[in-house]
mmCIF file of C-alpha atoms in Angstrom:
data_model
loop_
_atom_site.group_PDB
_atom_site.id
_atom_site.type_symbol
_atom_site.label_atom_id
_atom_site.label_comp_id
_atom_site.label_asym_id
_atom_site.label_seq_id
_atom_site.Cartn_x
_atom_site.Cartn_y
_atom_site.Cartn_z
ATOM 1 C CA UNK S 26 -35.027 81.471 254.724
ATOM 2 C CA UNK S 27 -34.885 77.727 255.532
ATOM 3 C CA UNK S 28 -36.201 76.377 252.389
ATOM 4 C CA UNK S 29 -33.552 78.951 249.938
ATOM 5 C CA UNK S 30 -30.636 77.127 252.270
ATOM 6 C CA UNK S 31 -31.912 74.384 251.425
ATOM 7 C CA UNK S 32 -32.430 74.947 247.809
ATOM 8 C CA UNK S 33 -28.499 75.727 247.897
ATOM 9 C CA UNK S 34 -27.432 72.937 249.385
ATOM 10 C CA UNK S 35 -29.135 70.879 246.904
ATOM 11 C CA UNK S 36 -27.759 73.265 244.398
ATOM 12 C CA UNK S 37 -24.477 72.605 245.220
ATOM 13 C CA UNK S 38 -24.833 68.577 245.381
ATOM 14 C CA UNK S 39 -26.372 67.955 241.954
ATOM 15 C CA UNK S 40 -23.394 70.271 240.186
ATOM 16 C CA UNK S 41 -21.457 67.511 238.207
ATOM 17 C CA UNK S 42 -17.643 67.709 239.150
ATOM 18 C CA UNK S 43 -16.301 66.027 236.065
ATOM 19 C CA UNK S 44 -17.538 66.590 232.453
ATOM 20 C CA UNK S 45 -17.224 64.270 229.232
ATOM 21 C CA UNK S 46 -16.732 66.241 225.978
ATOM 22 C CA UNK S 47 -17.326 65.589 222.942
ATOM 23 C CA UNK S 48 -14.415 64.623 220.431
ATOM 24 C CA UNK S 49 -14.054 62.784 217.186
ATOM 25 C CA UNK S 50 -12.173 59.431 217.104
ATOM 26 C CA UNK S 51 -13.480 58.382 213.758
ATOM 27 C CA UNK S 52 -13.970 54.695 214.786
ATOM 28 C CA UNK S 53 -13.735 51.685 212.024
ATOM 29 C CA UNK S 54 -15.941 48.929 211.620
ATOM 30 C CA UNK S 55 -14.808 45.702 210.613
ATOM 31 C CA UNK S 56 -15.460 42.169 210.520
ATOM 32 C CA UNK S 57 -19.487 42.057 210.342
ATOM 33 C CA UNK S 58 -21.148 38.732 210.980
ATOM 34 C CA UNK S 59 -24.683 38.140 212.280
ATOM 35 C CA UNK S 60 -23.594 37.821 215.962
ATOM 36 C CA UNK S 61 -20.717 40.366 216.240
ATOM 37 C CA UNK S 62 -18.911 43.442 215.172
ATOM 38 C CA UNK S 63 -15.309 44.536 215.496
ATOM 39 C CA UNK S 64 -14.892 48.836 216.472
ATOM 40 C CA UNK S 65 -11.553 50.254 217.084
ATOM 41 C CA UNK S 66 -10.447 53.629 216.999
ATOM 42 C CA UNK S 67 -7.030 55.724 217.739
ATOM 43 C CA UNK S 68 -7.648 57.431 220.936
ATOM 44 C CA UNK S 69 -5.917 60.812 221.891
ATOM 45 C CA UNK S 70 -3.950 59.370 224.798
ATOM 46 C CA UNK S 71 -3.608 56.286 226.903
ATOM 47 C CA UNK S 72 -6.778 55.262 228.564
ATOM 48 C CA UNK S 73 -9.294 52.951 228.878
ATOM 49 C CA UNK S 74 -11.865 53.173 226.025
ATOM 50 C CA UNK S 75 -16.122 51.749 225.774
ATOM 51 C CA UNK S 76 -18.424 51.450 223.339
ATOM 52 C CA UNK S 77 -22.312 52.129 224.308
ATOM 53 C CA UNK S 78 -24.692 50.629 221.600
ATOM 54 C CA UNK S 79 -28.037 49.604 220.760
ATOM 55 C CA UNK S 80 -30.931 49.298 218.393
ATOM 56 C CA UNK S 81 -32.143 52.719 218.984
ATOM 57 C CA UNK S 82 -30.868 55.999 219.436
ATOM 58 C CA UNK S 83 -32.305 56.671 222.760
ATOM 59 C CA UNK S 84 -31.502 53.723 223.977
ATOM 60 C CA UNK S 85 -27.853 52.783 224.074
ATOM 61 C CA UNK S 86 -28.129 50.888 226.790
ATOM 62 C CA UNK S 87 -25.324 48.226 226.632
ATOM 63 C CA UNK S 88 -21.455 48.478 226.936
ATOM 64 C CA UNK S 89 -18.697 47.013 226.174
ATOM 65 C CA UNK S 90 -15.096 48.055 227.069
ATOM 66 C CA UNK S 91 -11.578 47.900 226.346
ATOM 67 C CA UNK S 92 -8.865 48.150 229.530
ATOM 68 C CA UNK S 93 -5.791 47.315 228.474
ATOM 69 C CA UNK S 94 -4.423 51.059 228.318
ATOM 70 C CA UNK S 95 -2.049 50.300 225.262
ATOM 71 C CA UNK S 96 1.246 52.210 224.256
ATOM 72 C CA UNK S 97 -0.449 53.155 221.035
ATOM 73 C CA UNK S 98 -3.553 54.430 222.080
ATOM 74 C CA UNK S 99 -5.462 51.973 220.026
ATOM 75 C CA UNK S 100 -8.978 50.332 221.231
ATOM 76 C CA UNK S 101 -10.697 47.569 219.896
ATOM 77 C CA UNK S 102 -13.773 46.434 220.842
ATOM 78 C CA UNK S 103 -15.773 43.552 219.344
ATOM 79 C CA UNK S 104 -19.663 43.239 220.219
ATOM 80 C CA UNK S 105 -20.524 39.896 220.246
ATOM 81 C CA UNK S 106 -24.169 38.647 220.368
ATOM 82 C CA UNK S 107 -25.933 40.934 218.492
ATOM 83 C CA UNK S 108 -29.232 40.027 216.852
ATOM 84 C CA UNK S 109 -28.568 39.012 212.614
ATOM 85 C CA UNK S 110 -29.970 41.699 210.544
ATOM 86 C CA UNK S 111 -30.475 44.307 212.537
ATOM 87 C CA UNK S 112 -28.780 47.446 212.709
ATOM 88 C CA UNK S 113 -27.435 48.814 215.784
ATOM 89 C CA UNK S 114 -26.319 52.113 217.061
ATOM 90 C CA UNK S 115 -23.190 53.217 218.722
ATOM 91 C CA UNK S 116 -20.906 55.873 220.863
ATOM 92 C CA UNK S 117 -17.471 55.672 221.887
ATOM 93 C CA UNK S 118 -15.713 56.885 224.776
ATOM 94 C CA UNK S 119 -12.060 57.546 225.633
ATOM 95 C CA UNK S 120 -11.282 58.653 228.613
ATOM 96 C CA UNK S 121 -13.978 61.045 229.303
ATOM 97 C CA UNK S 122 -13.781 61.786 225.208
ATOM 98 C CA UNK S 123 -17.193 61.170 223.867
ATOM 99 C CA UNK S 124 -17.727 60.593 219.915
ATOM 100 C CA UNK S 125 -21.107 60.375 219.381
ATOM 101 C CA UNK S 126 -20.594 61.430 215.538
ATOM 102 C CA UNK S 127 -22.323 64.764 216.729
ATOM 103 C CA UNK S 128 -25.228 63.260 218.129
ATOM 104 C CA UNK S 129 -26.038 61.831 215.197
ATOM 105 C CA UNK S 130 -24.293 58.221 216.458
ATOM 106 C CA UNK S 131 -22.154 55.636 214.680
ATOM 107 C CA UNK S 132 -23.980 52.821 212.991
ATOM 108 C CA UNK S 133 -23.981 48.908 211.602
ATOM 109 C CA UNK S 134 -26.111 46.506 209.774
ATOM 110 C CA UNK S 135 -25.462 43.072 210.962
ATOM 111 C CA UNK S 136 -25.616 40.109 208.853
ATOM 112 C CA UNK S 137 -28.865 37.477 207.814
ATOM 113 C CA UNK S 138 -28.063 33.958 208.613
ATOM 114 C CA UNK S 139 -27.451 32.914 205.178
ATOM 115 C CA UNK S 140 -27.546 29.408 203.843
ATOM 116 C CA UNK S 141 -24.488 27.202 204.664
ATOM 117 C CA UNK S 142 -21.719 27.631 201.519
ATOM 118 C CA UNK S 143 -18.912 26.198 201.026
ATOM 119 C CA UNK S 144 -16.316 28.860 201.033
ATOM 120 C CA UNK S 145 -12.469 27.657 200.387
ATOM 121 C CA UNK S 146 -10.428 29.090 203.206
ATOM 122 C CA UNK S 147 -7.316 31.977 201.859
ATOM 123 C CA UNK S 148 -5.301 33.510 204.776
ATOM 124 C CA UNK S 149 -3.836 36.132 204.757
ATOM 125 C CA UNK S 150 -0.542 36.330 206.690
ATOM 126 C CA UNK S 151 1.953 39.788 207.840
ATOM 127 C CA UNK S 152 4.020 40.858 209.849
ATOM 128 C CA UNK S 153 4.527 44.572 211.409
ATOM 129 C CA UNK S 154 7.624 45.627 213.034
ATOM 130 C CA UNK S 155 8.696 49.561 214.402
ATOM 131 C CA UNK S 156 11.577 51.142 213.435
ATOM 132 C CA UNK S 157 13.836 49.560 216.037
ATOM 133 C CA UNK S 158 12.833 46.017 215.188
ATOM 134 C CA UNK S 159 10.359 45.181 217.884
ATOM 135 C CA UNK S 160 6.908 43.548 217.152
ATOM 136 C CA UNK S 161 3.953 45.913 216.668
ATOM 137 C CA UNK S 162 2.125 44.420 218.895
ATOM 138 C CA UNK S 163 -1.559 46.387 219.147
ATOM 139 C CA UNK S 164 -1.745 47.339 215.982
ATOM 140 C CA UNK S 165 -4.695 47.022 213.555
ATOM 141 C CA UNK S 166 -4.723 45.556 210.378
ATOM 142 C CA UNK S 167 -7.766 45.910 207.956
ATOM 143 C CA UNK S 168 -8.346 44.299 204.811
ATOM 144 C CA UNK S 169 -10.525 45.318 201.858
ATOM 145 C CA UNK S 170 -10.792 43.359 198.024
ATOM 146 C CA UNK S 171 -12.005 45.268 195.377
ATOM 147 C CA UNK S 172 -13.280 43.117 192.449
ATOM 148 C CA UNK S 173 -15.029 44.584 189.307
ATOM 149 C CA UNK S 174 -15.020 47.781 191.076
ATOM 150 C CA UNK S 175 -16.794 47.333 194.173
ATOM 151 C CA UNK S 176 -15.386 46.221 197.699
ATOM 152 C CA UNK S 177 -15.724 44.314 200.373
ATOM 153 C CA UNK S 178 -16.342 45.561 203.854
ATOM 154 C CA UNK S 179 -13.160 45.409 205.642
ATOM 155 C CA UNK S 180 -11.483 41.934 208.023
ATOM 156 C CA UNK S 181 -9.296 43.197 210.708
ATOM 157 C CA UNK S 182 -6.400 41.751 213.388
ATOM 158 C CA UNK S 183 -4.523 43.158 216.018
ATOM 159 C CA UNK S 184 -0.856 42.492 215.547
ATOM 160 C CA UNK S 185 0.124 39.701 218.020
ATOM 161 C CA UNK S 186 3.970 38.678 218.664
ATOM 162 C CA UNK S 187 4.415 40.977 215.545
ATOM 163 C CA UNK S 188 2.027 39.167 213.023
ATOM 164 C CA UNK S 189 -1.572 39.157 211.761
ATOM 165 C CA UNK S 190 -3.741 37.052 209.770
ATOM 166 C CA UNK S 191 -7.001 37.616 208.567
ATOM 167 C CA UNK S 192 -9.015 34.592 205.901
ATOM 168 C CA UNK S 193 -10.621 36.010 203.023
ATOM 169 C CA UNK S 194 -13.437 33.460 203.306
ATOM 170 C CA UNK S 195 -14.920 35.547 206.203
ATOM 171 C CA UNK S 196 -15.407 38.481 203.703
ATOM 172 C CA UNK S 197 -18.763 40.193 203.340
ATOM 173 C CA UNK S 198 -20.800 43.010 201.425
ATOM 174 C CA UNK S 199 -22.285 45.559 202.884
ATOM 175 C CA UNK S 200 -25.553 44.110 202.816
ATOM 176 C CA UNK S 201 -23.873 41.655 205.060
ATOM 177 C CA UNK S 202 -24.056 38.608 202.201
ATOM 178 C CA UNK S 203 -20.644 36.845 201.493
ATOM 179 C CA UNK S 204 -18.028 38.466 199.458
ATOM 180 C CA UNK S 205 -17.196 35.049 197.134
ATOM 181 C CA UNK S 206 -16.685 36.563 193.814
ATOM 182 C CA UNK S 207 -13.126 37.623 194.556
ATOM 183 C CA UNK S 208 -10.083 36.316 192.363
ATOM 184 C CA UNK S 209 -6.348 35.903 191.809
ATOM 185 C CA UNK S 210 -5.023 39.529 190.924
ATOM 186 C CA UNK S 211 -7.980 41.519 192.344
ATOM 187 C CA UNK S 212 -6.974 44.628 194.536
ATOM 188 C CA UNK S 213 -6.015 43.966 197.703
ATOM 189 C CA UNK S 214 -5.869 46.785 199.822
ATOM 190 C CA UNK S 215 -3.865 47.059 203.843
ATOM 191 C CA UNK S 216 -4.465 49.409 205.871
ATOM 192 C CA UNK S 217 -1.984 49.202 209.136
ATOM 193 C CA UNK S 218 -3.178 51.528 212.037
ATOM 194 C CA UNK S 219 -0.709 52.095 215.018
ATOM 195 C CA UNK S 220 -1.934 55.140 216.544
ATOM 196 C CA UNK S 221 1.252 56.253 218.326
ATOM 197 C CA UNK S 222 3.422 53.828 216.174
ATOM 198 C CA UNK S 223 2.589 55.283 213.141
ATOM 199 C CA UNK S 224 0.328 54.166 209.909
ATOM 200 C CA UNK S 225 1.120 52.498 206.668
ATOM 201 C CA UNK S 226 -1.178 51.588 203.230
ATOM 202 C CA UNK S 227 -0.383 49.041 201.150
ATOM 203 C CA UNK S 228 -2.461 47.970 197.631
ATOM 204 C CA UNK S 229 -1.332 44.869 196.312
ATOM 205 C CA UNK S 230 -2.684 42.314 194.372
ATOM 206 C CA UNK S 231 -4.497 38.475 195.626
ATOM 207 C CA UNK S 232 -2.057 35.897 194.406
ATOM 208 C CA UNK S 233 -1.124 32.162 195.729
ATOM 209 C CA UNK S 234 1.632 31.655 197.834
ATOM 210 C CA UNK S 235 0.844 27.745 198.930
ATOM 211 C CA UNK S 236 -1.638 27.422 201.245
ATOM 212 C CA UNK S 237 -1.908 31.147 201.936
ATOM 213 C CA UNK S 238 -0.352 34.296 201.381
ATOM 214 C CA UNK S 239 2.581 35.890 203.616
ATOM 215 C CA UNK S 240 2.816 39.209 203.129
ATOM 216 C CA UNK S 241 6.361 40.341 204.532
ATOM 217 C CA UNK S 242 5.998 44.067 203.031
ATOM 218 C CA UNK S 243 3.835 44.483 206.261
ATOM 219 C CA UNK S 244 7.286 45.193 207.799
ATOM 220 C CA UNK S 245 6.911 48.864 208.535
ATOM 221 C CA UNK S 246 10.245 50.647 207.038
ATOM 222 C CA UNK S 247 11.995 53.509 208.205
ATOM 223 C CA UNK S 248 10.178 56.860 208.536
ATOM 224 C CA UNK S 249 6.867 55.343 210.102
ATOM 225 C CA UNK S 250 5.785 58.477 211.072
ATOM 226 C CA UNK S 251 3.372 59.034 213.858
ATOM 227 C CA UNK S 252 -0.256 60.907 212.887
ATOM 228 C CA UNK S 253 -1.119 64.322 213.637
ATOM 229 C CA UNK S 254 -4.096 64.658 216.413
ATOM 230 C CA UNK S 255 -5.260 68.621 215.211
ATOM 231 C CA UNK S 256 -8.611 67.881 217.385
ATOM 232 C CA UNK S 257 -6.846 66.950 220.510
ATOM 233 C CA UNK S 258 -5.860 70.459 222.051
ATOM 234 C CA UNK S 259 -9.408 71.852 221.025
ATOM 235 C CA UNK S 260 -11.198 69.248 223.081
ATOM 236 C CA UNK S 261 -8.573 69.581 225.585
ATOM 237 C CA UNK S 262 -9.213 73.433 225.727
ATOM 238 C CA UNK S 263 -13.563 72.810 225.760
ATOM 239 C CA UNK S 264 -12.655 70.896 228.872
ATOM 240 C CA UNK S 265 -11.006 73.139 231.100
ATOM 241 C CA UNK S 266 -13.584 76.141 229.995
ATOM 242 C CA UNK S 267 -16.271 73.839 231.415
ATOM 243 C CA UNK S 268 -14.602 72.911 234.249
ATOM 244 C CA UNK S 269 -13.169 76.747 235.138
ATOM 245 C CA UNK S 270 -17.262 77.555 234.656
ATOM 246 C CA UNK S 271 -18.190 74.738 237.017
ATOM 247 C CA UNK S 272 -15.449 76.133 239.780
ATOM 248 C CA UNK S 273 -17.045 79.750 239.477
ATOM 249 C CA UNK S 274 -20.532 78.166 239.923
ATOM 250 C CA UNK S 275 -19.210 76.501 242.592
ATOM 251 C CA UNK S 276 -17.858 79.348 244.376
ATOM 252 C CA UNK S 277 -21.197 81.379 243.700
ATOM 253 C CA UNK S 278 -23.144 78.598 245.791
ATOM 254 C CA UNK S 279 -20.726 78.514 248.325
ATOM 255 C CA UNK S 280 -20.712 82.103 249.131
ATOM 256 C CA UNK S 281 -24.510 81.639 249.312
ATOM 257 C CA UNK S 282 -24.699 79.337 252.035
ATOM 258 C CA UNK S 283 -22.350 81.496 253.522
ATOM 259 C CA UNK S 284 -24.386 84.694 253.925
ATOM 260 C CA UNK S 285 -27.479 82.485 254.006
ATOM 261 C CA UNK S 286 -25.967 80.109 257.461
ATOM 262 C CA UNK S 287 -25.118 84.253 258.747
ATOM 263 C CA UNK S 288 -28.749 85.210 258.048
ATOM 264 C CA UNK S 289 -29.859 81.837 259.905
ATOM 265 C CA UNK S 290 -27.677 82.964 263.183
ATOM 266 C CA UNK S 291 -28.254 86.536 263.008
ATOM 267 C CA UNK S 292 -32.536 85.261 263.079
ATOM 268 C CA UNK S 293 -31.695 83.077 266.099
ATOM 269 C CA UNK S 294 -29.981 85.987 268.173
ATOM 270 C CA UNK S 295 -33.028 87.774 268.150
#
């Protein structure tokens, strides 16, 4: 009798109170070197977001996090001091939303060390503004060339006192080597990703504006609408179903110890 009130206490201790579920965030990768990584994703509502990587799939075993909680919902997360050529594996978490790309995980192929070139620096400069005028601030900015029909992987910025900037010299393959063949009038291509703000695409064309290029169409016009989230209320919904079968669990143990502490007295009386 003592040991199966035991058993239930036990029971009753290891039953996990909160739950993570799984959601898809779809994060980006962008700005590959052979130290360090940028990820950022939209999540579904203000929160604190991590990203749990490694070189192998059973072992993600380091973190890195993003706190700041923004308006927008957007994280980003750069890994810095990753091994060169190697490719790493990766989660993310918002909130207690895990995307683990359905347990398949997320993954990146950093760059070799490559001999030292001499690469001319181009920047790339915008500037994103909402509806009402204000900066952008928080919002991503990625950047892909396409040049004899292939592209580079993409450059990103956050939006900072309303502008970005991004140098085309940093651009890379996807085998990680650098992206040098670009020219004037090749495809330039601008994503701008504001989660709750909205998003905007641009394709325009490299040119030479002085030192750099200044890209005031950035400017977000009216009607930046904000994006649909169809995969929120699902994930919403698999959370409470876990949590309502955790509270019936719960009460199942509980009446256990209940009739088992009345079993325990009843013994003694006798």
């Amino acid at each position: 009798m003592r040991k199966i009130f035991v058993f239930c206490v036990a029971v009753l201790f290891l039953l996990p109170m909160s739950v993570n579920a799984e959601g898809k965030q779809n994060p980006r990768i962008s700005n590959i070197s052979s130290s360090s990584v940028v990820i950022s994703w939209v999540a579904d509502e203000k929160c604190t977001g991590a990203v749990h990587y490694g070189v192998s799939t059973d072992a993600l075993n380091l973190t890195e996090t993003d706190n700041s909680r923004r308006e927008n919902c957007v994280m980003r997360i750069e890994l810095k001091g990753l091994t060169p050529d190697t490719a790493y594996y990766f989660e993310t978490v918002s909130g207690n939303i895990v995307d683990s790309n359905s347990g398949s995980y997320y993954t990146f192929r950093t760059a070799e060390i490559s001999e030292e070139i001499s690469i001319p620096s181009h920047l790339l400069v915008g500037q994103v503004l909402l509806d009402n005028g204000e900066n952008a601030d928080g919002t991503m900015v990625y950047v892909t060339v396409e040049h004899d029909e292939r592209n580079s992987t993409a450059l990103s910025c956050m939006v900072f006192n309303g502008y970005w900037c991004v140098d085309l010299a940093n651009l890379k393959h996807e085998d990680g080597t650098a992206f040098t063949e670009w020219e004037i009038n090749d495809t330039l291509y601008i994503e701008i990703e504001g989660g709750e703000y909205g998003y905007k695409n641009i394709t325009t064309f490299i040119t030479i504006l002085g030192e750099g290029e200044t890209y005031q169409n950035c400017t977000t016009p009216t009607g930046f609408k904000a994006l649909p989230k169809p995969a929120a209320p699902q994930i919403k919904a698999d959370t409470e179903e876990y949590n309502r079968i955790l509270i019936i669990v719960f009460c199942i143990v509980l009446c256990m110890i209940m009739i088992m502490v009345y079993l325990l007295r009843k013994d003694n009386l006798r």
